[in-house]
mmCIF file of C-alpha atoms in Angstrom:
data_model
loop_
_atom_site.group_PDB
_atom_site.id
_atom_site.type_symbol
_atom_site.label_atom_id
_atom_site.label_comp_id
_atom_site.label_asym_id
_atom_site.label_seq_id
_atom_site.Cartn_x
_atom_site.Cartn_y
_atom_site.Cartn_z
ATOM 1 C CA GLU A 1420 212.744 105.513 134.007
ATOM 2 C CA ALA A 1421 214.683 102.569 135.410
ATOM 3 C CA GLN A 1422 212.242 99.837 136.284
ATOM 4 C CA VAL A 1423 211.261 96.199 136.410
ATOM 5 C CA THR A 1424 207.918 95.424 134.789
ATOM 6 C CA GLN A 1425 205.752 92.357 135.127
ATOM 7 C CA ASN A 1426 202.695 91.191 133.231
ATOM 8 C CA PRO A 1427 200.008 90.415 133.973
ATOM 9 C CA ARG A 1428 199.511 92.091 137.341
ATOM 10 C CA TYR A 1429 196.559 89.888 138.216
ATOM 11 C CA LEU A 1430 195.706 86.444 136.898
ATOM 12 C CA ILE A 1431 193.030 83.923 137.776
ATOM 13 C CA THR A 1432 193.377 80.541 136.127
ATOM 14 C CA VAL A 1433 192.374 76.916 136.523
ATOM 15 C CA THR A 1434 194.423 73.919 137.551
ATOM 16 C CA GLY A 1435 196.551 72.547 134.743
ATOM 17 C CA LYS A 1436 196.303 75.446 132.308
ATOM 18 C CA LYS A 1437 199.810 76.539 131.338
ATOM 19 C CA LEU A 1438 200.678 80.163 131.960
ATOM 20 C CA THR A 1439 203.597 82.536 131.638
ATOM 21 C CA VAL A 1440 204.335 85.628 133.689
ATOM 22 C CA THR A 1441 206.673 88.011 131.928
ATOM 23 C CA CYS A 1442 209.388 90.100 133.545
ATOM 24 C CA SER A 1443 211.459 92.761 131.870
ATOM 25 C CA GLN A 1444 214.076 95.210 133.142
ATOM 26 C CA ASN A 1445 215.606 98.196 131.386
ATOM 27 C CA MET A 1446 218.689 98.635 133.572
ATOM 28 C CA ASN A 1447 220.980 96.187 131.743
ATOM 29 C CA HIS A 1448 221.229 94.098 134.903
ATOM 30 C CA GLU A 1449 222.892 90.724 134.670
ATOM 31 C CA TYR A 1450 221.142 89.133 137.643
ATOM 32 C CA MET A 1451 217.412 88.437 137.666
ATOM 33 C CA SER A 1452 215.322 86.464 140.094
ATOM 34 C CA TRP A 1453 211.781 85.308 140.810
ATOM 35 C CA TYR A 1454 210.240 85.206 144.282
ATOM 36 C CA ARG A 1455 206.918 84.177 145.666
ATOM 37 C CA GLN A 1456 205.441 85.920 148.684
ATOM 38 C CA ASP A 1457 203.160 84.057 151.060
ATOM 39 C CA PRO A 1458 201.763 85.325 154.380
ATOM 40 C CA GLY A 1459 204.146 84.776 157.250
ATOM 41 C CA LEU A 1460 206.825 83.286 154.998
ATOM 42 C CA GLY A 1461 208.221 86.454 153.464
ATOM 43 C CA LEU A 1462 209.661 86.154 149.975
ATOM 44 C CA ARG A 1463 211.164 82.886 148.855
ATOM 45 C CA GLN A 1464 213.340 82.576 145.787
ATOM 46 C CA ILE A 1465 212.033 80.359 142.997
ATOM 47 C CA TYR A 1466 214.718 80.677 140.307
ATOM 48 C CA TYR A 1467 217.481 83.074 139.463
ATOM 49 C CA SER A 1468 219.711 83.882 136.523
ATOM 50 C CA MET A 1469 223.226 85.274 136.538
ATOM 51 C CA ASN A 1470 223.177 86.099 132.833
ATOM 52 C CA VAL A 1471 221.778 85.073 129.464
ATOM 53 C CA GLU A 1472 221.310 81.293 129.216
ATOM 54 C CA VAL A 1473 222.413 80.862 132.854
ATOM 55 C CA THR A 1474 219.635 79.900 135.256
ATOM 56 C CA ASP A 1475 219.536 78.048 138.550
ATOM 57 C CA LYS A 1476 217.083 76.848 141.160
ATOM 58 C CA GLY A 1477 216.278 78.836 144.245
ATOM 59 C CA ASP A 1478 214.610 77.529 147.384
ATOM 60 C CA VAL A 1479 211.191 76.610 145.954
ATOM 61 C CA PRO A 1480 211.606 75.699 142.261
ATOM 62 C CA GLU A 1481 209.132 72.808 142.054
ATOM 63 C CA GLY A 1482 206.390 73.398 139.516
ATOM 64 C CA TYR A 1483 208.133 76.335 137.831
ATOM 65 C CA LYS A 1484 210.360 76.877 134.837
ATOM 66 C CA VAL A 1485 212.257 79.931 133.625
ATOM 67 C CA SER A 1486 214.257 80.971 130.605
ATOM 68 C CA ARG A 1487 216.767 83.726 129.916
ATOM 69 C CA LYS A 1488 217.174 84.115 126.189
ATOM 70 C CA GLU A 1489 217.693 87.858 126.364
ATOM 71 C CA LYS A 1490 219.331 89.925 129.060
ATOM 72 C CA ARG A 1491 216.285 92.079 129.727
ATOM 73 C CA ASN A 1492 213.637 89.326 129.962
ATOM 74 C CA PHE A 1493 213.135 86.528 132.479
ATOM 75 C CA PRO A 1494 209.725 84.857 132.094
ATOM 76 C CA LEU A 1495 208.301 82.520 134.733
ATOM 77 C CA ILE A 1496 206.450 79.523 133.347
ATOM 78 C CA LEU A 1497 203.948 77.352 135.170
ATOM 79 C CA GLU A 1498 203.432 74.300 132.943
ATOM 80 C CA SER A 1499 200.597 72.844 135.022
ATOM 81 C CA PRO A 1500 199.534 75.249 137.760
ATOM 82 C CA SER A 1501 198.088 73.907 140.971
ATOM 83 C CA PRO A 1502 196.187 75.678 143.774
ATOM 84 C CA ASN A 1503 199.275 75.665 146.019
ATOM 85 C CA GLN A 1504 200.895 78.025 143.528
ATOM 86 C CA THR A 1505 198.340 80.692 144.368
ATOM 87 C CA SER A 1506 200.603 83.475 145.560
ATOM 88 C CA LEU A 1507 202.042 86.913 144.918
ATOM 89 C CA TYR A 1508 205.038 86.759 142.587
ATOM 90 C CA PHE A 1509 207.845 89.282 142.313
ATOM 91 C CA CYS A 1510 210.573 89.581 139.757
ATOM 92 C CA ALA A 1511 213.779 91.384 140.699
ATOM 93 C CA SER A 1512 217.003 92.406 139.018
ATOM 94 C CA LYS A 1513 220.418 93.501 140.160
ATOM 95 C CA GLN A 1514 223.688 94.682 138.705
ATOM 96 C CA LEU A 1515 226.459 92.211 139.443
ATOM 97 C CA ALA A 1516 229.469 94.477 138.983
ATOM 98 C CA GLY A 1517 230.481 96.067 142.260
ATOM 99 C CA VAL A 1518 229.271 94.963 145.679
ATOM 100 C CA LEU A 1519 227.086 97.806 146.887
ATOM 101 C CA ASN A 1520 224.070 96.847 144.855
ATOM 102 C CA GLU A 1521 220.563 96.063 145.913
ATOM 103 C CA GLN A 1522 217.839 94.218 144.052
ATOM 104 C CA TYR A 1523 215.094 96.175 142.313
ATOM 105 C CA PHE A 1524 211.642 94.669 142.404
ATOM 106 C CA GLY A 1525 208.786 94.641 139.967
ATOM 107 C CA PRO A 1526 205.208 95.537 140.961
ATOM 108 C CA GLY A 1527 204.149 91.945 141.558
ATOM 109 C CA THR A 1528 201.748 89.507 139.929
ATOM 110 C CA ARG A 1529 198.909 88.134 142.000
ATOM 111 C CA LEU A 1530 198.090 84.643 140.779
ATOM 112 C CA THR A 1531 195.050 82.622 141.809
ATOM 113 C CA VAL A 1532 194.769 78.993 140.710
ATOM 114 C CA THR A 1533 191.353 77.425 141.221
ATOM 115 C CA ALA B 721 221.716 77.805 154.970
ATOM 116 C CA GLN B 722 220.873 81.295 156.074
ATOM 117 C CA SER B 723 217.677 82.114 157.855
ATOM 118 C CA VAL B 724 216.174 85.447 158.856
ATOM 119 C CA SER B 725 213.728 85.904 161.732
ATOM 120 C CA GLN B 726 211.435 88.826 162.299
ATOM 121 C CA HIS B 727 210.000 88.551 165.764
ATOM 122 C CA ASN B 728 206.799 90.485 165.384
ATOM 123 C CA HIS B 729 204.259 89.488 162.757
ATOM 124 C CA HIS B 730 201.883 92.344 163.491
ATOM 125 C CA VAL B 731 202.425 95.683 165.195
ATOM 126 C CA ILE B 732 199.741 98.268 165.890
ATOM 127 C CA LEU B 733 200.762 101.774 166.905
ATOM 128 C CA SER B 734 199.337 105.226 167.245
ATOM 129 C CA GLU B 735 200.743 108.144 165.295
ATOM 130 C CA ALA B 736 203.820 109.725 166.907
ATOM 131 C CA ALA B 737 204.709 106.506 168.715
ATOM 132 C CA SER B 738 208.173 105.042 168.289
ATOM 133 C CA LEU B 739 208.674 101.925 166.220
ATOM 134 C CA GLU B 740 211.259 99.194 166.551
ATOM 135 C CA LEU B 741 211.161 96.021 164.469
ATOM 136 C CA GLY B 742 213.469 93.162 165.296
ATOM 137 C CA CYS B 743 215.484 91.168 162.776
ATOM 138 C CA ASN B 744 217.952 88.370 163.475
ATOM 139 C CA TYR B 745 219.837 86.270 160.988
ATOM 140 C CA SER B 746 221.808 83.071 161.174
ATOM 141 C CA TYR B 747 225.011 83.254 159.188
ATOM 142 C CA GLY B 748 228.490 83.474 160.636
ATOM 143 C CA GLY B 749 230.223 85.188 157.759
ATOM 144 C CA THR B 750 230.153 88.691 156.345
ATOM 145 C CA VAL B 751 226.694 89.777 155.299
ATOM 146 C CA ASN B 752 224.880 92.591 153.574
ATOM 147 C CA LEU B 753 221.658 93.625 155.283
ATOM 148 C CA PHE B 754 218.533 95.283 153.956
ATOM 149 C CA TRP B 755 215.167 96.529 155.050
ATOM 150 C CA TYR B 756 212.450 96.706 152.411
ATOM 151 C CA VAL B 757 208.986 98.202 152.776
ATOM 152 C CA GLN B 758 205.835 97.218 150.930
ATOM 153 C CA TYR B 759 203.008 99.746 151.080
ATOM 154 C CA PRO B 760 199.511 98.372 150.481
ATOM 155 C CA GLY B 761 199.176 97.261 146.861
ATOM 156 C CA GLN B 762 202.677 98.298 145.935
ATOM 157 C CA HIS B 763 205.965 96.590 145.227
ATOM 158 C CA LEU B 764 208.938 96.349 147.548
ATOM 159 C CA GLN B 765 211.026 99.462 148.010
ATOM 160 C CA LEU B 766 214.401 99.670 149.675
ATOM 161 C CA LEU B 767 214.354 101.551 152.976
ATOM 162 C CA LEU B 768 218.009 101.169 153.846
ATOM 163 C CA LYS B 769 220.988 98.879 153.500
ATOM 164 C CA TYR B 770 224.161 98.024 155.332
ATOM 165 C CA PHE B 771 227.307 96.789 153.654
ATOM 166 C CA SER B 772 230.135 97.936 155.938
ATOM 167 C CA GLY B 773 231.312 100.849 158.081
ATOM 168 C CA ASP B 774 229.129 102.692 160.594
ATOM 169 C CA PRO B 775 226.710 100.117 162.031
ATOM 170 C CA LEU B 776 224.016 102.766 162.417
ATOM 171 C CA VAL B 777 222.455 103.205 159.018
ATOM 172 C CA LYS B 778 220.039 105.944 158.076
ATOM 173 C CA GLY B 779 217.489 105.373 155.355
ATOM 174 C CA ILE B 780 214.609 107.123 153.714
ATOM 175 C CA LYS B 781 211.507 108.502 155.446
ATOM 176 C CA GLY B 782 213.240 108.885 158.813
ATOM 177 C CA PHE B 783 214.042 105.199 159.298
ATOM 178 C CA GLU B 784 217.308 103.921 160.700
ATOM 179 C CA ALA B 785 218.717 100.522 161.568
ATOM 180 C CA GLU B 786 221.532 99.320 163.769
ATOM 181 C CA PHE B 787 223.722 96.359 162.909
ATOM 182 C CA ILE B 788 224.917 94.535 166.023
ATOM 183 C CA LYS B 789 227.278 91.856 164.783
ATOM 184 C CA SER B 790 227.591 90.078 168.139
ATOM 185 C CA LYS B 791 223.831 89.636 168.273
ATOM 186 C CA PHE B 792 223.359 88.862 164.574
ATOM 187 C CA SER B 793 220.727 91.583 164.586
ATOM 188 C CA PHE B 794 219.667 94.434 162.333
ATOM 189 C CA ASN B 795 216.737 96.151 164.014
ATOM 190 C CA LEU B 796 214.751 98.870 162.290
ATOM 191 C CA ARG B 797 213.668 102.006 164.158
ATOM 192 C CA LYS B 798 211.695 105.162 163.629
ATOM 193 C CA PRO B 799 211.282 107.663 166.473
ATOM 194 C CA SER B 800 207.834 108.927 165.487
ATOM 195 C CA VAL B 801 205.606 107.084 163.040
ATOM 196 C CA GLN B 802 202.967 108.517 160.766
ATOM 197 C CA TRP B 803 199.797 107.002 159.394
ATOM 198 C CA SER B 804 201.566 106.734 156.030
ATOM 199 C CA ASP B 805 204.052 104.263 157.559
ATOM 200 C CA THR B 806 201.335 101.613 157.516
ATOM 201 C CA ALA B 807 202.973 98.861 155.474
ATOM 202 C CA GLU B 808 204.665 95.496 155.637
ATOM 203 C CA TYR B 809 208.368 95.545 156.439
ATOM 204 C CA PHE B 810 210.857 92.891 155.391
ATOM 205 C CA CYS B 811 214.365 92.295 156.619
ATOM 206 C CA ALA B 812 216.678 90.582 154.113
ATOM 207 C CA VAL B 813 220.223 89.289 154.175
ATOM 208 C CA ASN B 814 222.727 88.111 151.621
ATOM 209 C CA GLU B 815 226.211 86.769 152.029
ATOM 210 C CA ALA B 816 228.679 89.503 151.148
ATOM 211 C CA ALA B 817 230.107 87.503 148.254
ATOM 212 C CA GLY B 818 226.737 86.253 147.053
ATOM 213 C CA ASN B 819 223.601 87.506 145.372
ATOM 214 C CA LYS B 820 220.811 85.477 146.897
ATOM 215 C CA LEU B 821 218.591 87.455 149.241
ATOM 216 C CA THR B 822 217.034 85.598 152.154
ATOM 217 C CA PHE B 823 213.966 87.320 153.559
ATOM 218 C CA GLY B 824 212.346 87.293 156.941
ATOM 219 C CA GLY B 825 208.645 86.557 157.230
ATOM 220 C CA GLY B 826 207.687 90.219 157.319
ATOM 221 C CA THR B 827 206.054 92.458 159.922
ATOM 222 C CA ARG B 828 202.760 94.148 159.196
ATOM 223 C CA VAL B 829 202.647 97.593 160.798
ATOM 224 C CA LEU B 830 199.381 99.423 161.248
ATOM 225 C CA VAL B 831 199.570 103.037 162.373
ATOM 226 C CA LYS B 832 196.314 104.393 163.708
ATOM 227 C CA PRO B 833 195.646 108.083 163.037
#
């Protein structure tokens, strides 16, 4: 089944404790992206990647890092989480070839930073 | 930079009522337009998309949307809602030559049985 998976689905952590949220897709998509969803603000892009070893900042990159060492994986790293990073996070992927393509979303990771 | 506005944050309806959710975007060039739905506790699913051609787009679950270029709008409609349509709905836009999706703030729809 074609899908985007994220782990963990739920995470409660404390300020300053490094964490990684994994994202994996099995559709051989070149493009991958991370979003955070906050009430009333919709989804805002954190980082994206056009291909392996190619990453770039989105609209709200502060406090986050990403890497793209393999095509299927795009982990989101919070080196020193803070309470304002409490949010619902979505990973997405998309095929770049052709123009009639939409993004496919993972199930989300709900992060609480205390 | 693009922006996307969804006018209603919350909508409450009874079953069988008609639904219309507004979406406006600010970008003068060619765009691709999307409506996504997020059912409680679930991830985003694509309802429908517009890339070109007929501005009236039909999607899944009886939803449709109309692209009005002159108004920079892409409103979502459903003639008769069901309780199972309770969800949050997001309008999203990307430049036709780009990949970045810009989302609206979302509209929470509650359908009372």
